JSON list of C-alpha atoms in Angstrom, two decimals:
[
{"chain": "A", "resi": 1, "resn": "UNK", "atom": "CA", "xyz": [-73.98, -70.74, -43.20]},
{"chain": "A", "resi": 2, "resn": "UNK", "atom": "CA", "xyz": [-72.95, -68.57, -46.15]},
{"chain": "A", "resi": 3, "resn": "UNK", "atom": "CA", "xyz": [-74.90, -65.66, -44.69]},
{"chain": "A", "resi": 4, "resn": "UNK", "atom": "CA", "xyz": [-73.18, -66.09, -41.32]},
{"chain": "A", "resi": 5, "resn": "UNK", "atom": "CA", "xyz": [-69.76, -66.18, -42.99]},
{"chain": "A", "resi": 6, "resn": "UNK", "atom": "CA", "xyz": [-70.51, -63.01, -44.92]},
{"chain": "A", "resi": 7, "resn": "UNK", "atom": "CA", "xyz": [-71.66, -61.32, -41.72]},
{"chain": "A", "resi": 8, "resn": "UNK", "atom": "CA", "xyz": [-68.50, -62.37, -39.88]},
{"chain": "A", "resi": 9, "resn": "UNK", "atom": "CA", "xyz": [-66.31, -61.12, -42.73]},
{"chain": "A", "resi": 10, "resn": "UNK", "atom": "CA", "xyz": [-68.17, -57.82, -42.74]},
{"chain": "A", "resi": 11, "resn": "UNK", "atom": "CA", "xyz": [-67.66, -57.39, -38.99]},
{"chain": "A", "resi": 12, "resn": "UNK", "atom": "CA", "xyz": [-63.97, -58.26, -39.30]},
{"chain": "A", "resi": 13, "resn": "UNK", "atom": "CA", "xyz": [-63.53, -55.67, -42.07]},
{"chain": "A", "resi": 14, "resn": "UNK", "atom": "CA", "xyz": [-65.27, -52.90, -40.16]},
{"chain": "A", "resi": 15, "resn": "UNK", "atom": "CA", "xyz": [-63.57, -53.63, -36.83]},
{"chain": "A", "resi": 16, "resn": "UNK", "atom": "CA", "xyz": [-60.12, -53.78, -38.44]},
{"chain": "A", "resi": 17, "resn": "UNK", "atom": "CA", "xyz": [-60.83, -50.52, -40.26]},
{"chain": "A", "resi": 18, "resn": "UNK", "atom": "CA", "xyz": [-62.09, -48.84, -37.08]},
{"chain": "A", "resi": 19, "resn": "UNK", "atom": "CA", "xyz": [-59.01, -49.95, -35.15]},
{"chain": "A", "resi": 20, "resn": "UNK", "atom": "CA", "xyz": [-56.74, -48.54, -37.84]},
{"chain": "A", "resi": 21, "resn": "UNK", "atom": "CA", "xyz": [-58.63, -45.26, -38.21]},
{"chain": "A", "resi": 22, "resn": "UNK", "atom": "CA", "xyz": [-58.87, -44.61, -34.45]},
{"chain": "A", "resi": 23, "resn": "UNK", "atom": "CA", "xyz": [-55.17, -45.40, -34.01]},
{"chain": "A", "resi": 24, "resn": "UNK", "atom": "CA", "xyz": [-54.20, -42.93, -36.74]},
{"chain": "A", "resi": 25, "resn": "UNK", "atom": "CA", "xyz": [-56.77, -40.17, -36.34]},
{"chain": "A", "resi": 26, "resn": "UNK", "atom": "CA", "xyz": [-58.20, -40.51, -32.85]},
{"chain": "A", "resi": 27, "resn": "UNK", "atom": "CA", "xyz": [-61.80, -40.97, -31.80]},
{"chain": "A", "resi": 28, "resn": "UNK", "atom": "CA", "xyz": [-62.88, -37.78, -33.57]},
{"chain": "A", "resi": 29, "resn": "UNK", "atom": "CA", "xyz": [-62.47, -39.54, -36.91]},
{"chain": "A", "resi": 30, "resn": "UNK", "atom": "CA", "xyz": [-65.85, -39.79, -38.67]},
{"chain": "A", "resi": 31, "resn": "UNK", "atom": "CA", "xyz": [-67.63, -43.08, -39.16]},
{"chain": "A", "resi": 32, "resn": "UNK", "atom": "CA", "xyz": [-67.50, -42.28, -42.87]},
{"chain": "A", "resi": 33, "resn": "UNK", "atom": "CA", "xyz": [-63.73, -42.74, -42.73]},
{"chain": "A", "resi": 34, "resn": "UNK", "atom": "CA", "xyz": [-64.18, -46.13, -41.06]},
{"chain": "A", "resi": 35, "resn": "UNK", "atom": "CA", "xyz": [-66.64, -47.17, -43.78]},
{"chain": "A", "resi": 36, "resn": "UNK", "atom": "CA", "xyz": [-64.29, -45.97, -46.52]},
{"chain": "A", "resi": 37, "resn": "UNK", "atom": "CA", "xyz": [-61.35, -47.88, -45.02]},
{"chain": "A", "resi": 38, "resn": "UNK", "atom": "CA", "xyz": [-63.50, -51.01, -44.73]},
{"chain": "A", "resi": 39, "resn": "UNK", "atom": "CA", "xyz": [-64.80, -50.66, -48.29]},
{"chain": "A", "resi": 40, "resn": "UNK", "atom": "CA", "xyz": [-68.46, -50.59, -47.24]},
{"chain": "A", "resi": 41, "resn": "UNK", "atom": "CA", "xyz": [-71.26, -48.04, -47.16]},
{"chain": "A", "resi": 42, "resn": "UNK", "atom": "CA", "xyz": [-71.50, -45.70, -44.19]},
{"chain": "A", "resi": 43, "resn": "UNK", "atom": "CA", "xyz": [-75.23, -46.37, -43.84]},
{"chain": "A", "resi": 44, "resn": "UNK", "atom": "CA", "xyz": [-74.58, -50.09, -43.45]},
{"chain": "A", "resi": 45, "resn": "UNK", "atom": "CA", "xyz": [-72.01, -49.38, -40.71]},
{"chain": "A", "resi": 46, "resn": "UNK", "atom": "CA", "xyz": [-74.58, -47.35, -38.78]},
{"chain": "A", "resi": 47, "resn": "UNK", "atom": "CA", "xyz": [-77.15, -50.12, -39.18]},
{"chain": "A", "resi": 48, "resn": "UNK", "atom": "CA", "xyz": [-74.74, -52.62, -37.65]},
{"chain": "A", "resi": 49, "resn": "UNK", "atom": "CA", "xyz": [-73.21, -50.23, -35.08]},
{"chain": "A", "resi": 50, "resn": "UNK", "atom": "CA", "xyz": [-75.73, -47.48, -34.22]},
{"chain": "A", "resi": 51, "resn": "UNK", "atom": "CA", "xyz": [-73.19, -45.53, -32.16]},
{"chain": "A", "resi": 52, "resn": "UNK", "atom": "CA", "xyz": [-69.44, -45.04, -32.22]},
{"chain": "A", "resi": 53, "resn": "UNK", "atom": "CA", "xyz": [-69.25, -46.33, -28.63]},
{"chain": "A", "resi": 54, "resn": "UNK", "atom": "CA", "xyz": [-70.75, -49.65, -29.73]},
{"chain": "A", "resi": 55, "resn": "UNK", "atom": "CA", "xyz": [-68.16, -49.94, -32.47]},
{"chain": "A", "resi": 56, "resn": "UNK", "atom": "CA", "xyz": [-65.39, -49.15, -29.98]},
{"chain": "A", "resi": 57, "resn": "UNK", "atom": "CA", "xyz": [-66.67, -51.91, -27.71]},
{"chain": "A", "resi": 58, "resn": "UNK", "atom": "CA", "xyz": [-66.43, -54.37, -30.60]},
{"chain": "A", "resi": 59, "resn": "UNK", "atom": "CA", "xyz": [-62.87, -53.22, -31.31]},
{"chain": "A", "resi": 60, "resn": "UNK", "atom": "CA", "xyz": [-62.01, -53.99, -27.71]},
{"chain": "A", "resi": 61, "resn": "UNK", "atom": "CA", "xyz": [-63.82, -57.34, -27.77]},
{"chain": "A", "resi": 62, "resn": "UNK", "atom": "CA", "xyz": [-61.71, -58.30, -30.80]},
{"chain": "A", "resi": 63, "resn": "UNK", "atom": "CA", "xyz": [-58.60, -57.31, -28.83]},
{"chain": "A", "resi": 64, "resn": "UNK", "atom": "CA", "xyz": [-59.68, -59.45, -25.87]},
{"chain": "A", "resi": 65, "resn": "UNK", "atom": "CA", "xyz": [-60.14, -62.45, -28.16]},
{"chain": "A", "resi": 66, "resn": "UNK", "atom": "CA", "xyz": [-56.69, -61.95, -29.64]},
{"chain": "A", "resi": 67, "resn": "UNK", "atom": "CA", "xyz": [-55.13, -61.73, -26.18]},
{"chain": "A", "resi": 68, "resn": "UNK", "atom": "CA", "xyz": [-56.76, -65.03, -25.22]},
{"chain": "A", "resi": 69, "resn": "UNK", "atom": "CA", "xyz": [-55.63, -66.73, -28.44]},
{"chain": "A", "resi": 70, "resn": "UNK", "atom": "CA", "xyz": [-52.06, -65.51, -28.03]},
{"chain": "A", "resi": 71, "resn": "UNK", "atom": "CA", "xyz": [-51.91, -66.53, -24.36]},
{"chain": "A", "resi": 72, "resn": "UNK", "atom": "CA", "xyz": [-53.12, -70.05, -25.10]},
{"chain": "A", "resi": 73, "resn": "UNK", "atom": "CA", "xyz": [-50.71, -70.38, -28.05]},
{"chain": "A", "resi": 74, "resn": "UNK", "atom": "CA", "xyz": [-47.79, -69.19, -25.93]},
{"chain": "A", "resi": 75, "resn": "UNK", "atom": "CA", "xyz": [-48.53, -71.69, -23.18]},
{"chain": "A", "resi": 76, "resn": "UNK", "atom": "CA", "xyz": [-48.97, -74.51, -25.69]},
{"chain": "A", "resi": 77, "resn": "UNK", "atom": "CA", "xyz": [-45.80, -73.81, -27.66]},
{"chain": "A", "resi": 78, "resn": "UNK", "atom": "CA", "xyz": [-43.36, -72.64, -24.98]},
{"chain": "A", "resi": 79, "resn": "UNK", "atom": "CA", "xyz": [-42.53, -74.99, -22.11]},
{"chain": "A", "resi": 80, "resn": "UNK", "atom": "CA", "xyz": [-40.46, -72.33, -20.33]},
{"chain": "A", "resi": 81, "resn": "UNK", "atom": "CA", "xyz": [-42.78, -69.90, -18.46]},
{"chain": "A", "resi": 82, "resn": "UNK", "atom": "CA", "xyz": [-40.58, -66.85, -19.09]},
{"chain": "A", "resi": 83, "resn": "UNK", "atom": "CA", "xyz": [-40.40, -67.61, -22.81]},
{"chain": "A", "resi": 84, "resn": "UNK", "atom": "CA", "xyz": [-44.17, -68.10, -22.85]},
{"chain": "A", "resi": 85, "resn": "UNK", "atom": "CA", "xyz": [-44.70, -64.69, -21.28]},
{"chain": "A", "resi": 86, "resn": "UNK", "atom": "CA", "xyz": [-42.25, -62.89, -23.59]},
{"chain": "A", "resi": 87, "resn": "UNK", "atom": "CA", "xyz": [-43.63, -64.61, -26.70]},
{"chain": "A", "resi": 88, "resn": "UNK", "atom": "CA", "xyz": [-47.13, -63.62, -25.61]},
{"chain": "A", "resi": 89, "resn": "UNK", "atom": "CA", "xyz": [-46.18, -59.97, -25.21]},
{"chain": "A", "resi": 90, "resn": "UNK", "atom": "CA", "xyz": [-44.29, -59.79, -28.51]},
{"chain": "A", "resi": 91, "resn": "UNK", "atom": "CA", "xyz": [-47.16, -61.41, -30.40]},
{"chain": "A", "resi": 92, "resn": "UNK", "atom": "CA", "xyz": [-49.77, -59.13, -28.87]},
{"chain": "A", "resi": 93, "resn": "UNK", "atom": "CA", "xyz": [-47.78, -56.07, -29.94]},
{"chain": "A", "resi": 94, "resn": "UNK", "atom": "CA", "xyz": [-46.87, -57.28, -33.43]},
{"chain": "A", "resi": 95, "resn": "UNK", "atom": "CA", "xyz": [-47.88, -55.33, -36.51]},
{"chain": "A", "resi": 96, "resn": "UNK", "atom": "CA", "xyz": [-51.64, -55.20, -36.97]},
{"chain": "A", "resi": 97, "resn": "UNK", "atom": "CA", "xyz": [-52.46, -56.92, -33.69]},
{"chain": "A", "resi": 98, "resn": "UNK", "atom": "CA", "xyz": [-54.51, -54.01, -32.36]},
{"chain": "A", "resi": 99, "resn": "UNK", "atom": "CA", "xyz": [-53.77, -54.64, -28.69]},
{"chain": "A", "resi": 100, "resn": "UNK", "atom": "CA", "xyz": [-53.56, -51.42, -26.77]},
{"chain": "A", "resi": 101, "resn": "UNK", "atom": "CA", "xyz": [-55.10, -49.30, -29.52]},
{"chain": "A", "resi": 102, "resn": "UNK", "atom": "CA", "xyz": [-55.56, -45.85, -28.07]},
{"chain": "A", "resi": 103, "resn": "UNK", "atom": "CA", "xyz": [-59.27, -45.34, -27.49]},
{"chain": "A", "resi": 104, "resn": "UNK", "atom": "CA", "xyz": [-61.07, -42.49, -25.74]},
{"chain": "A", "resi": 105, "resn": "UNK", "atom": "CA", "xyz": [-62.67, -42.62, -22.30]},
{"chain": "A", "resi": 106, "resn": "UNK", "atom": "CA", "xyz": [-66.36, -43.47, -22.38]},
{"chain": "A", "resi": 107, "resn": "UNK", "atom": "CA", "xyz": [-69.05, -42.10, -20.13]},
{"chain": "A", "resi": 108, "resn": "UNK", "atom": "CA", "xyz": [-69.71, -43.99, -16.92]},
{"chain": "A", "resi": 109, "resn": "UNK", "atom": "CA", "xyz": [-73.32, -44.36, -17.99]},
{"chain": "A", "resi": 110, "resn": "UNK", "atom": "CA", "xyz": [-72.22, -46.62, -20.83]},
{"chain": "A", "resi": 111, "resn": "UNK", "atom": "CA", "xyz": [-73.10, -50.25, -20.03]},
{"chain": "A", "resi": 112, "resn": "UNK", "atom": "CA", "xyz": [-70.72, -52.83, -21.44]},
{"chain": "A", "resi": 113, "resn": "UNK", "atom": "CA", "xyz": [-72.26, -56.02, -22.76]},
{"chain": "A", "resi": 114, "resn": "UNK", "atom": "CA", "xyz": [-72.17, -59.40, -21.01]},
{"chain": "A", "resi": 115, "resn": "UNK", "atom": "CA", "xyz": [-69.84, -60.61, -23.77]},
{"chain": "A", "resi": 116, "resn": "UNK", "atom": "CA", "xyz": [-67.37, -57.83, -22.96]},
{"chain": "A", "resi": 117, "resn": "UNK", "atom": "CA", "xyz": [-67.46, -58.58, -19.23]},
{"chain": "A", "resi": 118, "resn": "UNK", "atom": "CA", "xyz": [-67.02, -62.31, -19.72]},
{"chain": "A", "resi": 119, "resn": "UNK", "atom": "CA", "xyz": [-64.03, -61.83, -22.01]},
{"chain": "A", "resi": 120, "resn": "UNK", "atom": "CA", "xyz": [-62.55, -59.27, -19.62]},
{"chain": "A", "resi": 121, "resn": "UNK", "atom": "CA", "xyz": [-62.65, -61.82, -16.78]},
{"chain": "A", "resi": 122, "resn": "UNK", "atom": "CA", "xyz": [-61.12, -64.53, -18.95]},
{"chain": "A", "resi": 123, "resn": "UNK", "atom": "CA", "xyz": [-58.30, -62.23, -20.03]},
{"chain": "A", "resi": 124, "resn": "UNK", "atom": "CA", "xyz": [-57.51, -61.36, -16.42]},
{"chain": "A", "resi": 125, "resn": "UNK", "atom": "CA", "xyz": [-57.39, -65.04, -15.46]},
{"chain": "A", "resi": 126, "resn": "UNK", "atom": "CA", "xyz": [-55.13, -66.23, -18.28]},
{"chain": "A", "resi": 127, "resn": "UNK", "atom": "CA", "xyz": [-52.67, -63.34, -17.88]},
{"chain": "A", "resi": 128, "resn": "UNK", "atom": "CA", "xyz": [-52.52, -63.93, -14.13]},
{"chain": "A", "resi": 129, "resn": "UNK", "atom": "CA", "xyz": [-51.66, -67.57, -14.81]},
{"chain": "A", "resi": 130, "resn": "UNK", "atom": "CA", "xyz": [-48.89, -66.61, -17.26]},
{"chain": "A", "resi": 131, "resn": "UNK", "atom": "CA", "xyz": [-47.41, -64.13, -14.81]},
{"chain": "A", "resi": 132, "resn": "UNK", "atom": "CA", "xyz": [-47.55, -66.42, -11.79]},
{"chain": "A", "resi": 133, "resn": "UNK", "atom": "CA", "xyz": [-45.85, -69.22, -13.73]},
{"chain": "A", "resi": 134, "resn": "UNK", "atom": "CA", "xyz": [-43.05, -66.87, -14.82]},
{"chain": "A", "resi": 135, "resn": "UNK", "atom": "CA", "xyz": [-42.57, -65.70, -11.22]},
{"chain": "A", "resi": 136, "resn": "UNK", "atom": "CA", "xyz": [-42.47, -69.26, -9.94]},
{"chain": "A", "resi": 137, "resn": "UNK", "atom": "CA", "xyz": [-39.76, -70.04, -12.50]},
{"chain": "A", "resi": 138, "resn": "UNK", "atom": "CA", "xyz": [-37.59, -67.32, -10.95]},
{"chain": "A", "resi": 139, "resn": "UNK", "atom": "CA", "xyz": [-37.26, -65.31, -14.18]},
{"chain": "A", "resi": 140, "resn": "UNK", "atom": "CA", "xyz": [-39.95, -62.67, -13.57]},
{"chain": "A", "resi": 141, "resn": "UNK", "atom": "CA", "xyz": [-39.39, -60.30, -10.68]},
{"chain": "A", "resi": 142, "resn": "UNK", "atom": "CA", "xyz": [-41.65, -60.92, -7.69]},
{"chain": "A", "resi": 143, "resn": "UNK", "atom": "CA", "xyz": [-43.01, -57.38, -7.45]},
{"chain": "A", "resi": 144, "resn": "UNK", "atom": "CA", "xyz": [-44.64, -57.47, -10.91]},
{"chain": "A", "resi": 145, "resn": "UNK", "atom": "CA", "xyz": [-48.36, -58.19, -11.02]},
{"chain": "A", "resi": 146, "resn": "UNK", "atom": "CA", "xyz": [-50.53, -59.39, -13.90]},
{"chain": "A", "resi": 147, "resn": "UNK", "atom": "CA", "xyz": [-52.19, -55.97, -13.99]},
{"chain": "A", "resi": 148, "resn": "UNK", "atom": "CA", "xyz": [-48.79, -54.44, -14.76]},
{"chain": "A", "resi": 149, "resn": "UNK", "atom": "CA", "xyz": [-48.48, -56.57, -17.88]},
{"chain": "A", "resi": 150, "resn": "UNK", "atom": "CA", "xyz": [-51.84, -55.54, -19.28]},
{"chain": "A", "resi": 151, "resn": "UNK", "atom": "CA", "xyz": [-51.26, -51.85, -18.58]},
{"chain": "A", "resi": 152, "resn": "UNK", "atom": "CA", "xyz": [-47.87, -52.08, -20.30]},
{"chain": "A", "resi": 153, "resn": "UNK", "atom": "CA", "xyz": [-49.75, -52.72, -23.54]},
{"chain": "A", "resi": 154, "resn": "UNK", "atom": "CA", "xyz": [-51.18, -49.21, -23.30]},
{"chain": "A", "resi": 155, "resn": "UNK", "atom": "CA", "xyz": [-47.82, -47.65, -22.44]},
{"chain": "A", "resi": 156, "resn": "UNK", "atom": "CA", "xyz": [-46.07, -49.45, -25.27]},
{"chain": "A", "resi": 157, "resn": "UNK", "atom": "CA", "xyz": [-48.60, -48.39, -27.90]},
{"chain": "A", "resi": 158, "resn": "UNK", "atom": "CA", "xyz": [-49.14, -44.63, -27.70]},
{"chain": "A", "resi": 159, "resn": "UNK", "atom": "CA", "xyz": [-50.84, -42.67, -30.46]},
{"chain": "A", "resi": 160, "resn": "UNK", "atom": "CA", "xyz": [-48.08, -41.66, -32.88]},
{"chain": "A", "resi": 161, "resn": "UNK", "atom": "CA", "xyz": [-48.39, -39.75, -36.17]},
{"chain": "A", "resi": 162, "resn": "UNK", "atom": "CA", "xyz": [-46.91, -42.54, -38.28]},
{"chain": "A", "resi": 163, "resn": "UNK", "atom": "CA", "xyz": [-48.01, -45.74, -39.99]},
{"chain": "A", "resi": 164, "resn": "UNK", "atom": "CA", "xyz": [-48.68, -49.07, -38.28]},
{"chain": "A", "resi": 165, "resn": "UNK", "atom": "CA", "xyz": [-45.52, -50.66, -39.65]},
{"chain": "A", "resi": 166, "resn": "UNK", "atom": "CA", "xyz": [-43.30, -48.07, -37.95]},
{"chain": "A", "resi": 167, "resn": "UNK", "atom": "CA", "xyz": [-45.40, -48.12, -34.77]},
{"chain": "A", "resi": 168, "resn": "UNK", "atom": "CA", "xyz": [-44.91, -51.90, -34.62]},
{"chain": "A", "resi": 169, "resn": "UNK", "atom": "CA", "xyz": [-41.13, -51.50, -34.98]},
{"chain": "A", "resi": 170, "resn": "UNK", "atom": "CA", "xyz": [-41.11, -49.02, -32.11]},
{"chain": "A", "resi": 171, "resn": "UNK", "atom": "CA", "xyz": [-43.30, -51.28, -29.95]},
{"chain": "A", "resi": 172, "resn": "UNK", "atom": "CA", "xyz": [-40.88, -54.16, -30.48]},
{"chain": "A", "resi": 173, "resn": "UNK", "atom": "CA", "xyz": [-37.89, -51.94, -29.72]},
{"chain": "A", "resi": 174, "resn": "UNK", "atom": "CA", "xyz": [-39.27, -50.61, -26.45]},
{"chain": "A", "resi": 175, "resn": "UNK", "atom": "CA", "xyz": [-40.70, -53.97, -25.42]},
{"chain": "A", "resi": 176, "resn": "UNK", "atom": "CA", "xyz": [-37.13, -55.29, -25.57]},
{"chain": "A", "resi": 177, "resn": "UNK", "atom": "CA", "xyz": [-36.09, -52.64, -23.07]},
{"chain": "A", "resi": 178, "resn": "UNK", "atom": "CA", "xyz": [-39.09, -53.31, -20.85]},
{"chain": "A", "resi": 179, "resn": "UNK", "atom": "CA", "xyz": [-38.49, -57.06, -20.74]},
{"chain": "A", "resi": 180, "resn": "UNK", "atom": "CA", "xyz": [-35.04, -56.50, -19.30]},
{"chain": "A", "resi": 181, "resn": "UNK", "atom": "CA", "xyz": [-36.65, -54.51, -16.50]},
{"chain": "A", "resi": 182, "resn": "UNK", "atom": "CA", "xyz": [-39.12, -57.31, -15.81]},
{"chain": "A", "resi": 183, "resn": "UNK", "atom": "CA", "xyz": [-36.40, -59.82, -14.99]},
{"chain": "A", "resi": 184, "resn": "UNK", "atom": "CA", "xyz": [-35.46, -60.61, -11.42]},
{"chain": "A", "resi": 185, "resn": "UNK", "atom": "CA", "xyz": [-32.66, -58.70, -9.77]},
{"chain": "A", "resi": 186, "resn": "UNK", "atom": "CA", "xyz": [-33.61, -55.12, -10.56]},
{"chain": "A", "resi": 187, "resn": "UNK", "atom": "CA", "xyz": [-34.17, -52.32, -8.04]},
{"chain": "A", "resi": 188, "resn": "UNK", "atom": "CA", "xyz": [-37.48, -52.21, -6.22]},
{"chain": "A", "resi": 189, "resn": "UNK", "atom": "CA", "xyz": [-40.31, -50.69, -8.22]},
{"chain": "A", "resi": 190, "resn": "UNK", "atom": "CA", "xyz": [-41.85, -47.44, -7.03]},
{"chain": "A", "resi": 191, "resn": "UNK", "atom": "CA", "xyz": [-45.48, -47.46, -6.00]},
{"chain": "A", "resi": 192, "resn": "UNK", "atom": "CA", "xyz": [-47.89, -50.41, -5.90]},
{"chain": "A", "resi": 193, "resn": "UNK", "atom": "CA", "xyz": [-49.27, -52.29, -8.88]},
{"chain": "A", "resi": 194, "resn": "UNK", "atom": "CA", "xyz": [-52.92, -51.59, -9.71]},
{"chain": "A", "resi": 195, "resn": "UNK", "atom": "CA", "xyz": [-55.29, -53.85, -7.81]},
{"chain": "A", "resi": 196, "resn": "UNK", "atom": "CA", "xyz": [-58.12, -55.63, -9.63]},
{"chain": "A", "resi": 197, "resn": "UNK", "atom": "CA", "xyz": [-60.63, -52.81, -9.09]},
{"chain": "A", "resi": 198, "resn": "UNK", "atom": "CA", "xyz": [-58.27, -50.13, -10.35]},
{"chain": "A", "resi": 199, "resn": "UNK", "atom": "CA", "xyz": [-57.29, -52.28, -13.31]},
{"chain": "A", "resi": 200, "resn": "UNK", "atom": "CA", "xyz": [-60.94, -52.84, -14.24]},
{"chain": "A", "resi": 201, "resn": "UNK", "atom": "CA", "xyz": [-61.68, -49.10, -14.04]},
{"chain": "A", "resi": 202, "resn": "UNK", "atom": "CA", "xyz": [-58.71, -48.38, -16.31]},
{"chain": "A", "resi": 203, "resn": "UNK", "atom": "CA", "xyz": [-59.60, -51.26, -18.61]},
{"chain": "A", "resi": 204, "resn": "UNK", "atom": "CA", "xyz": [-63.19, -50.04, -18.85]},
{"chain": "A", "resi": 205, "resn": "UNK", "atom": "CA", "xyz": [-61.72, -46.76, -20.07]},
{"chain": "A", "resi": 206, "resn": "UNK", "atom": "CA", "xyz": [-64.27, -44.70, -18.17]},
{"chain": "A", "resi": 207, "resn": "UNK", "atom": "CA", "xyz": [-63.74, -40.99, -18.10]},
{"chain": "A", "resi": 208, "resn": "UNK", "atom": "CA", "xyz": [-63.65, -39.15, -14.81]}
]
């Protein structure tokens, strides 16, 4: 058990460091910088994550798990569907959350793991449920889809040359503006929402 706990702590350290480094420096940042930020040896990082793409996948798996945790907490703690949705979005974009971290496209030959695919499906389902409940309540505009909400995380968290604390302040500021546009009564949105296939292609982050 102690060995498993140490392994989990090590993974958490490296993934958190990778998320921070990639957000600040982009994907070109060396693995040595990730190791330094995590306080571990670079050789040990390569033993655990033989390629940068594998480490990126683990960063994204951690983000999926956080999305699921925040969605379940929002539904459990907010009886009003609109409040549940807005709480969920604010929590996912809070300081240090890591949702929407800007990551590079990967080659289409890269095969995501079964764990990644399973979590991806679960995320889609729980967000769809949050969105549909908010629409049924009459608070969320009818022409917003669950795919819109997930893609907003990317739009609200661009790569910026500043620290995470300031990025989080800006995310919260612009999320406040976006939420007003998500309410019922606004002008019709231009263009269709992404369908499931388009969302998955964008979520997979495959390069063209």
